[in-house]
Amino acid sequence: MAVKRMDNVGIVVDDLDETIAFFRELGLELEGRATIEGEWAGRVTGLGDQHVEIAMMRTPDGHSRLELSRFLTPTVVADHRNAPVNALGYLRVMFTLDDIDDTLERLRKRGAQLAGEVVRYQDVYRLCYIRGPEGHLIGLAQELG
């Protein structure tokens, strides 16, 4: 049996409303919000009794999603937001855009900062990494041609 699809990428955040606003500015759509709690949820994650606010963000094409999670209980135990690009583990999510310069201008107003610089990869892409308002690493790509 092969994988049918990838459903979403999860990001744990401190400020759910601000993070939703940031990804809306990027062009994602809020698909829904919910509170997840109870013994069943703790059995899935291995965290025991948990209480989590989540928001599901969808890309405009409808094929990709981000699940943003704000843990009320248990408290967050580690912070990977300052990890460098070569750190082990899941690190970033990448989006392809129409206009990288316009997107950067809009996202800077919401706290985004370039991690390096915008570079050209051959005649295929303009690429950069940014840190969002909570420090999450996000890749941006603009197809050329």
mmCIF file with all atom_site columns, C-alpha atoms in Angstrom:
data_model
loop_
_atom_site.group_PDB
_atom_site.id
_atom_site.type_symbol
_atom_site.label_atom_id
_atom_site.label_alt_id
_atom_site.label_comp_id
_atom_site.label_asym_id
_atom_site.label_entity_id
_atom_site.label_seq_id
_atom_site.pdbx_PDB_ins_code
_atom_site.Cartn_x
_atom_site.Cartn_y
_atom_site.Cartn_z
_atom_site.occupancy
_atom_site.B_iso_or_equiv
_atom_site.pdbx_formal_charge
_atom_site.auth_seq_id
_atom_site.auth_comp_id
_atom_site.auth_asym_id
_atom_site.auth_atom_id
_atom_site.pdbx_PDB_model_num
ATOM 1   C CA . MET A 1 1   ? 0.000   0.000  0.000   1.00 0.00 ? 1   MET A CA 1
ATOM 2   C CA . ALA A 1 2   ? 1.404   3.391  -1.006  1.00 0.00 ? 2   ALA A CA 1
ATOM 3   C CA . VAL A 1 3   ? 0.818   6.735  0.671   1.00 0.00 ? 3   VAL A CA 1
ATOM 4   C CA . LYS A 1 4   ? -2.351  8.360  -0.680  1.00 0.00 ? 4   LYS A CA 1
ATOM 5   C CA . ARG A 1 5   ? -1.443  11.979 0.174   1.00 0.00 ? 5   ARG A CA 1
ATOM 6   C CA . MET A 1 6   ? 0.166   14.236 2.754   1.00 0.00 ? 6   MET A CA 1
ATOM 7   C CA . ASP A 1 7   ? -2.618  15.896 4.750   1.00 0.00 ? 7   ASP A CA 1
ATOM 8   C CA . ASN A 1 8   ? -0.793  18.674 6.596   1.00 0.00 ? 8   ASN A CA 1
ATOM 9   C CA . VAL A 1 9   ? 2.304   20.010 8.307   1.00 0.00 ? 9   VAL A CA 1
ATOM 10  C CA . GLY A 1 10  ? 1.945   20.962 11.971  1.00 0.00 ? 10  GLY A CA 1
ATOM 11  C CA . ILE A 1 11  ? 3.412   24.061 13.603  1.00 0.00 ? 11  ILE A CA 1
ATOM 12  C CA . VAL A 1 12  ? 3.177   24.763 17.340  1.00 0.00 ? 12  VAL A CA 1
ATOM 13  C CA . VAL A 1 13  ? 2.683   28.482 18.068  1.00 0.00 ? 13  VAL A CA 1
ATOM 14  C CA . ASP A 1 14  ? 2.325   30.877 21.004  1.00 0.00 ? 14  ASP A CA 1
ATOM 15  C CA . ASP A 1 15  ? -0.135  33.337 19.448  1.00 0.00 ? 15  ASP A CA 1
ATOM 16  C CA . LEU A 1 16  ? -2.677  31.545 17.296  1.00 0.00 ? 16  LEU A CA 1
ATOM 17  C CA . ASP A 1 17  ? -4.544  34.667 16.135  1.00 0.00 ? 17  ASP A CA 1
ATOM 18  C CA . GLU A 1 18  ? -1.370  36.474 15.046  1.00 0.00 ? 18  GLU A CA 1
ATOM 19  C CA . THR A 1 19  ? -0.071  33.384 13.256  1.00 0.00 ? 19  THR A CA 1
ATOM 20  C CA . ILE A 1 20  ? -3.377  32.936 11.427  1.00 0.00 ? 20  ILE A CA 1
ATOM 21  C CA . ALA A 1 21  ? -3.196  36.595 10.336  1.00 0.00 ? 21  ALA A CA 1
ATOM 22  C CA . PHE A 1 22  ? 0.397   36.104 9.131   1.00 0.00 ? 22  PHE A CA 1
ATOM 23  C CA . PHE A 1 23  ? -0.446  33.061 6.995   1.00 0.00 ? 23  PHE A CA 1
ATOM 24  C CA . ARG A 1 24  ? -3.580  34.799 5.661   1.00 0.00 ? 24  ARG A CA 1
ATOM 25  C CA . GLU A 1 25  ? -1.318  37.644 4.533   1.00 0.00 ? 25  GLU A CA 1
ATOM 26  C CA . LEU A 1 26  ? 0.831   35.043 2.792   1.00 0.00 ? 26  LEU A CA 1
ATOM 27  C CA . GLY A 1 27  ? -2.284  33.863 0.936   1.00 0.00 ? 27  GLY A CA 1
ATOM 28  C CA . LEU A 1 28  ? -3.487  30.826 2.877   1.00 0.00 ? 28  LEU A CA 1
ATOM 29  C CA . GLU A 1 29  ? -7.153  30.499 3.796   1.00 0.00 ? 29  GLU A CA 1
ATOM 30  C CA . LEU A 1 30  ? -8.484  29.623 7.242   1.00 0.00 ? 30  LEU A CA 1
ATOM 31  C CA . GLU A 1 31  ? -10.298 26.338 6.785   1.00 0.00 ? 31  GLU A CA 1
ATOM 32  C CA . GLY A 1 32  ? -11.425 26.045 10.410  1.00 0.00 ? 32  GLY A CA 1
ATOM 33  C CA . ARG A 1 33  ? -10.627 26.314 14.101  1.00 0.00 ? 33  ARG A CA 1
ATOM 34  C CA . ALA A 1 34  ? -11.282 23.860 16.904  1.00 0.00 ? 34  ALA A CA 1
ATOM 35  C CA . THR A 1 35  ? -10.338 22.909 20.427  1.00 0.00 ? 35  THR A CA 1
ATOM 36  C CA . ILE A 1 36  ? -8.930  19.431 20.890  1.00 0.00 ? 36  ILE A CA 1
ATOM 37  C CA . GLU A 1 37  ? -8.942  17.907 24.351  1.00 0.00 ? 37  GLU A CA 1
ATOM 38  C CA . GLY A 1 38  ? -9.615  14.745 26.177  1.00 0.00 ? 38  GLY A CA 1
ATOM 39  C CA . GLU A 1 39  ? -8.185  11.365 26.910  1.00 0.00 ? 39  GLU A CA 1
ATOM 40  C CA . TRP A 1 40  ? -8.448  10.166 23.275  1.00 0.00 ? 40  TRP A CA 1
ATOM 41  C CA . ALA A 1 41  ? -6.264  13.053 22.030  1.00 0.00 ? 41  ALA A CA 1
ATOM 42  C CA . GLY A 1 42  ? -3.588  12.316 24.617  1.00 0.00 ? 42  GLY A CA 1
ATOM 43  C CA . ARG A 1 43  ? -3.505  8.706  23.497  1.00 0.00 ? 43  ARG A CA 1
ATOM 44  C CA . VAL A 1 44  ? -2.743  9.812  19.930  1.00 0.00 ? 44  VAL A CA 1
ATOM 45  C CA . THR A 1 45  ? 0.056   12.238 20.862  1.00 0.00 ? 45  THR A CA 1
ATOM 46  C CA . GLY A 1 46  ? 1.414   10.459 23.915  1.00 0.00 ? 46  GLY A CA 1
ATOM 47  C CA . LEU A 1 47  ? 1.021   13.668 25.957  1.00 0.00 ? 47  LEU A CA 1
ATOM 48  C CA . GLY A 1 48  ? -1.746  12.429 28.241  1.00 0.00 ? 48  GLY A CA 1
ATOM 49  C CA . ASP A 1 49  ? -4.348  15.014 29.206  1.00 0.00 ? 49  ASP A CA 1
ATOM 50  C CA . GLN A 1 50  ? -4.041  17.840 26.685  1.00 0.00 ? 50  GLN A CA 1
ATOM 51  C CA . HIS A 1 51  ? -5.982  20.938 25.697  1.00 0.00 ? 51  HIS A CA 1
ATOM 52  C CA . VAL A 1 52  ? -5.018  22.423 22.327  1.00 0.00 ? 52  VAL A CA 1
ATOM 53  C CA . GLU A 1 53  ? -6.465  25.159 20.132  1.00 0.00 ? 53  GLU A CA 1
ATOM 54  C CA . ILE A 1 54  ? -5.904  24.421 16.453  1.00 0.00 ? 54  ILE A CA 1
ATOM 55  C CA . ALA A 1 55  ? -6.436  26.217 13.179  1.00 0.00 ? 55  ALA A CA 1
ATOM 56  C CA . MET A 1 56  ? -6.236  24.550 9.779   1.00 0.00 ? 56  MET A CA 1
ATOM 57  C CA . MET A 1 57  ? -4.871  26.786 7.007   1.00 0.00 ? 57  MET A CA 1
ATOM 58  C CA . ARG A 1 58  ? -5.265  25.775 3.351   1.00 0.00 ? 58  ARG A CA 1
ATOM 59  C CA . THR A 1 59  ? -3.269  26.861 0.305   1.00 0.00 ? 59  THR A CA 1
ATOM 60  C CA . PRO A 1 60  ? -5.328  28.496 -2.462  1.00 0.00 ? 60  PRO A CA 1
ATOM 61  C CA . ASP A 1 61  ? -5.039  25.407 -4.693  1.00 0.00 ? 61  ASP A CA 1
ATOM 62  C CA . GLY A 1 62  ? -6.626  23.296 -1.934  1.00 0.00 ? 62  GLY A CA 1
ATOM 63  C CA . HIS A 1 63  ? -3.868  20.674 -1.966  1.00 0.00 ? 63  HIS A CA 1
ATOM 64  C CA . SER A 1 64  ? -1.757  21.635 1.075   1.00 0.00 ? 64  SER A CA 1
ATOM 65  C CA . ARG A 1 65  ? -2.539  22.514 4.676   1.00 0.00 ? 65  ARG A CA 1
ATOM 66  C CA . LEU A 1 66  ? -0.828  23.822 7.786   1.00 0.00 ? 66  LEU A CA 1
ATOM 67  C CA . GLU A 1 67  ? -2.187  22.801 11.173  1.00 0.00 ? 67  GLU A CA 1
ATOM 68  C CA . LEU A 1 68  ? -1.368  25.533 13.675  1.00 0.00 ? 68  LEU A CA 1
ATOM 69  C CA . SER A 1 69  ? -1.532  24.354 17.296  1.00 0.00 ? 69  SER A CA 1
ATOM 70  C CA . ARG A 1 70  ? -1.478  26.354 20.515  1.00 0.00 ? 70  ARG A CA 1
ATOM 71  C CA . PHE A 1 71  ? -1.030  24.071 23.539  1.00 0.00 ? 71  PHE A CA 1
ATOM 72  C CA . LEU A 1 72  ? -2.825  25.230 26.671  1.00 0.00 ? 72  LEU A CA 1
ATOM 73  C CA . THR A 1 73  ? -1.925  22.004 28.493  1.00 0.00 ? 73  THR A CA 1
ATOM 74  C CA . PRO A 1 74  ? 0.583   20.536 28.756  1.00 0.00 ? 74  PRO A CA 1
ATOM 75  C CA . THR A 1 75  ? 2.972   23.442 28.457  1.00 0.00 ? 75  THR A CA 1
ATOM 76  C CA . VAL A 1 76  ? 5.434   23.574 25.571  1.00 0.00 ? 76  VAL A CA 1
ATOM 77  C CA . VAL A 1 77  ? 8.674   21.806 26.521  1.00 0.00 ? 77  VAL A CA 1
ATOM 78  C CA . ALA A 1 78  ? 11.142  22.886 23.821  1.00 0.00 ? 78  ALA A CA 1
ATOM 79  C CA . ASP A 1 79  ? 11.679  25.790 21.467  1.00 0.00 ? 79  ASP A CA 1
ATOM 80  C CA . HIS A 1 80  ? 13.291  25.122 18.089  1.00 0.00 ? 80  HIS A CA 1
ATOM 81  C CA . ARG A 1 81  ? 12.527  28.513 16.540  1.00 0.00 ? 81  ARG A CA 1
ATOM 82  C CA . ASN A 1 82  ? 16.110  29.732 16.741  1.00 0.00 ? 82  ASN A CA 1
ATOM 83  C CA . ALA A 1 83  ? 17.601  26.602 15.222  1.00 0.00 ? 83  ALA A CA 1
ATOM 84  C CA . PRO A 1 84  ? 19.825  27.262 12.208  1.00 0.00 ? 84  PRO A CA 1
ATOM 85  C CA . VAL A 1 85  ? 18.843  26.024 8.749   1.00 0.00 ? 85  VAL A CA 1
ATOM 86  C CA . ASN A 1 86  ? 21.146  22.985 9.106   1.00 0.00 ? 86  ASN A CA 1
ATOM 87  C CA . ALA A 1 87  ? 19.575  21.725 12.378  1.00 0.00 ? 87  ALA A CA 1
ATOM 88  C CA . LEU A 1 88  ? 18.290  18.147 12.451  1.00 0.00 ? 88  LEU A CA 1
ATOM 89  C CA . GLY A 1 89  ? 14.556  17.506 12.349  1.00 0.00 ? 89  GLY A CA 1
ATOM 90  C CA . TYR A 1 90  ? 11.582  19.177 10.710  1.00 0.00 ? 90  TYR A CA 1
ATOM 91  C CA . LEU A 1 91  ? 12.563  22.749 10.169  1.00 0.00 ? 91  LEU A CA 1
ATOM 92  C CA . ARG A 1 92  ? 10.630  24.714 7.579   1.00 0.00 ? 92  ARG A CA 1
ATOM 93  C CA . VAL A 1 93  ? 7.779   24.812 5.138   1.00 0.00 ? 93  VAL A CA 1
ATOM 94  C CA . MET A 1 94  ? 8.182   26.292 1.625   1.00 0.00 ? 94  MET A CA 1
ATOM 95  C CA . PHE A 1 95  ? 5.621   28.156 -0.475  1.00 0.00 ? 95  PHE A CA 1
ATOM 96  C CA . THR A 1 96  ? 5.721   29.055 -4.174  1.00 0.00 ? 96  THR A CA 1
ATOM 97  C CA . LEU A 1 97  ? 4.484   32.603 -4.851  1.00 0.00 ? 97  LEU A CA 1
ATOM 98  C CA . ASP A 1 98  ? 3.611   34.854 -7.760  1.00 0.00 ? 98  ASP A CA 1
ATOM 99  C CA . ASP A 1 99  ? 5.699   37.826 -6.554  1.00 0.00 ? 99  ASP A CA 1
ATOM 100 C CA . ILE A 1 100 ? 8.357   37.363 -3.875  1.00 0.00 ? 100 ILE A CA 1
ATOM 101 C CA . ASP A 1 101 ? 9.092   41.094 -3.521  1.00 0.00 ? 101 ASP A CA 1
ATOM 102 C CA . ASP A 1 102 ? 5.455   42.058 -2.932  1.00 0.00 ? 102 ASP A CA 1
ATOM 103 C CA . THR A 1 103 ? 5.007   39.170 -0.515  1.00 0.00 ? 103 THR A CA 1
ATOM 104 C CA . LEU A 1 104 ? 8.108   40.153 1.470   1.00 0.00 ? 104 LEU A CA 1
ATOM 105 C CA . GLU A 1 105 ? 6.907   43.749 1.706   1.00 0.00 ? 105 GLU A CA 1
ATOM 106 C CA . ARG A 1 106 ? 3.525   42.647 3.078   1.00 0.00 ? 106 ARG A CA 1
ATOM 107 C CA . LEU A 1 107 ? 4.975   40.055 5.476   1.00 0.00 ? 107 LEU A CA 1
ATOM 108 C CA . ARG A 1 108 ? 7.552   42.474 6.904   1.00 0.00 ? 108 ARG A CA 1
ATOM 109 C CA . LYS A 1 109 ? 4.596   44.521 8.192   1.00 0.00 ? 109 LYS A CA 1
ATOM 110 C CA . ARG A 1 110 ? 3.580   41.408 10.135  1.00 0.00 ? 110 ARG A CA 1
ATOM 111 C CA . GLY A 1 111 ? 7.043   40.876 11.657  1.00 0.00 ? 111 GLY A CA 1
ATOM 112 C CA . ALA A 1 112 ? 8.785   38.721 9.043   1.00 0.00 ? 112 ALA A CA 1
ATOM 113 C CA . GLN A 1 113 ? 12.559  39.062 8.682   1.00 0.00 ? 113 GLN A CA 1
ATOM 114 C CA . LEU A 1 114 ? 14.834  37.665 6.009   1.00 0.00 ? 114 LEU A CA 1
ATOM 115 C CA . ALA A 1 115 ? 17.055  34.880 7.339   1.00 0.00 ? 115 ALA A CA 1
ATOM 116 C CA . GLY A 1 116 ? 19.599  35.575 4.583   1.00 0.00 ? 116 GLY A CA 1
ATOM 117 C CA . GLU A 1 117 ? 18.863  37.217 1.265   1.00 0.00 ? 117 GLU A CA 1
ATOM 118 C CA . VAL A 1 118 ? 16.749  36.680 -1.839  1.00 0.00 ? 118 VAL A CA 1
ATOM 119 C CA . VAL A 1 119 ? 18.849  34.706 -4.333  1.00 0.00 ? 119 VAL A CA 1
ATOM 120 C CA . ARG A 1 120 ? 18.406  33.450 -7.864  1.00 0.00 ? 120 ARG A CA 1
ATOM 121 C CA . TYR A 1 121 ? 18.724  29.705 -8.502  1.00 0.00 ? 121 TYR A CA 1
ATOM 122 C CA . GLN A 1 122 ? 19.756  29.360 -12.141 1.00 0.00 ? 122 GLN A CA 1
ATOM 123 C CA . ASP A 1 123 ? 16.896  30.606 -14.330 1.00 0.00 ? 123 ASP A CA 1
ATOM 124 C CA . VAL A 1 124 ? 14.331  28.607 -12.364 1.00 0.00 ? 124 VAL A CA 1
ATOM 125 C CA . TYR A 1 125 ? 13.562  30.330 -9.034  1.00 0.00 ? 125 TYR A CA 1
ATOM 126 C CA . ARG A 1 126 ? 14.132  33.325 -6.787  1.00 0.00 ? 126 ARG A CA 1
ATOM 127 C CA . LEU A 1 127 ? 14.372  31.925 -3.257  1.00 0.00 ? 127 LEU A CA 1
ATOM 128 C CA . CYS A 1 128 ? 14.647  33.107 0.326   1.00 0.00 ? 128 CYS A CA 1
ATOM 129 C CA . TYR A 1 129 ? 14.038  32.014 3.888   1.00 0.00 ? 129 TYR A CA 1
ATOM 130 C CA . ILE A 1 130 ? 12.200  34.254 6.324   1.00 0.00 ? 130 ILE A CA 1
ATOM 131 C CA . ARG A 1 131 ? 11.507  34.055 10.013  1.00 0.00 ? 131 ARG A CA 1
ATOM 132 C CA . GLY A 1 132 ? 7.848   34.688 10.801  1.00 0.00 ? 132 GLY A CA 1
ATOM 133 C CA . PRO A 1 133 ? 6.684   36.771 13.761  1.00 0.00 ? 133 PRO A CA 1
ATOM 134 C CA . GLU A 1 134 ? 7.197   33.831 16.137  1.00 0.00 ? 134 GLU A CA 1
ATOM 135 C CA . GLY A 1 135 ? 10.546  32.879 14.604  1.00 0.00 ? 135 GLY A CA 1
ATOM 136 C CA . HIS A 1 136 ? 9.318   29.969 12.481  1.00 0.00 ? 136 HIS A CA 1
ATOM 137 C CA . LEU A 1 137 ? 11.419  29.371 9.382   1.00 0.00 ? 137 LEU A CA 1
ATOM 138 C CA . ILE A 1 138 ? 9.473   29.688 6.117   1.00 0.00 ? 138 ILE A CA 1
ATOM 139 C CA . GLY A 1 139 ? 10.838  29.263 2.598   1.00 0.00 ? 139 GLY A CA 1
ATOM 140 C CA . LEU A 1 140 ? 9.532   31.402 -0.248  1.00 0.00 ? 140 LEU A CA 1
ATOM 141 C CA . ALA A 1 141 ? 10.042  30.651 -3.948  1.00 0.00 ? 141 ALA A CA 1
ATOM 142 C CA . GLN A 1 142 ? 9.067   32.533 -7.092  1.00 0.00 ? 142 GLN A CA 1
ATOM 143 C CA . GLU A 1 143 ? 9.215   30.619 -10.346 1.00 0.00 ? 143 GLU A CA 1
ATOM 144 C CA . LEU A 1 144 ? 11.007  32.462 -13.154 1.00 0.00 ? 144 LEU A CA 1
ATOM 145 C CA . GLY A 1 145 ? 10.202  32.361 -16.812 1.00 0.00 ? 145 GLY A CA 1
#
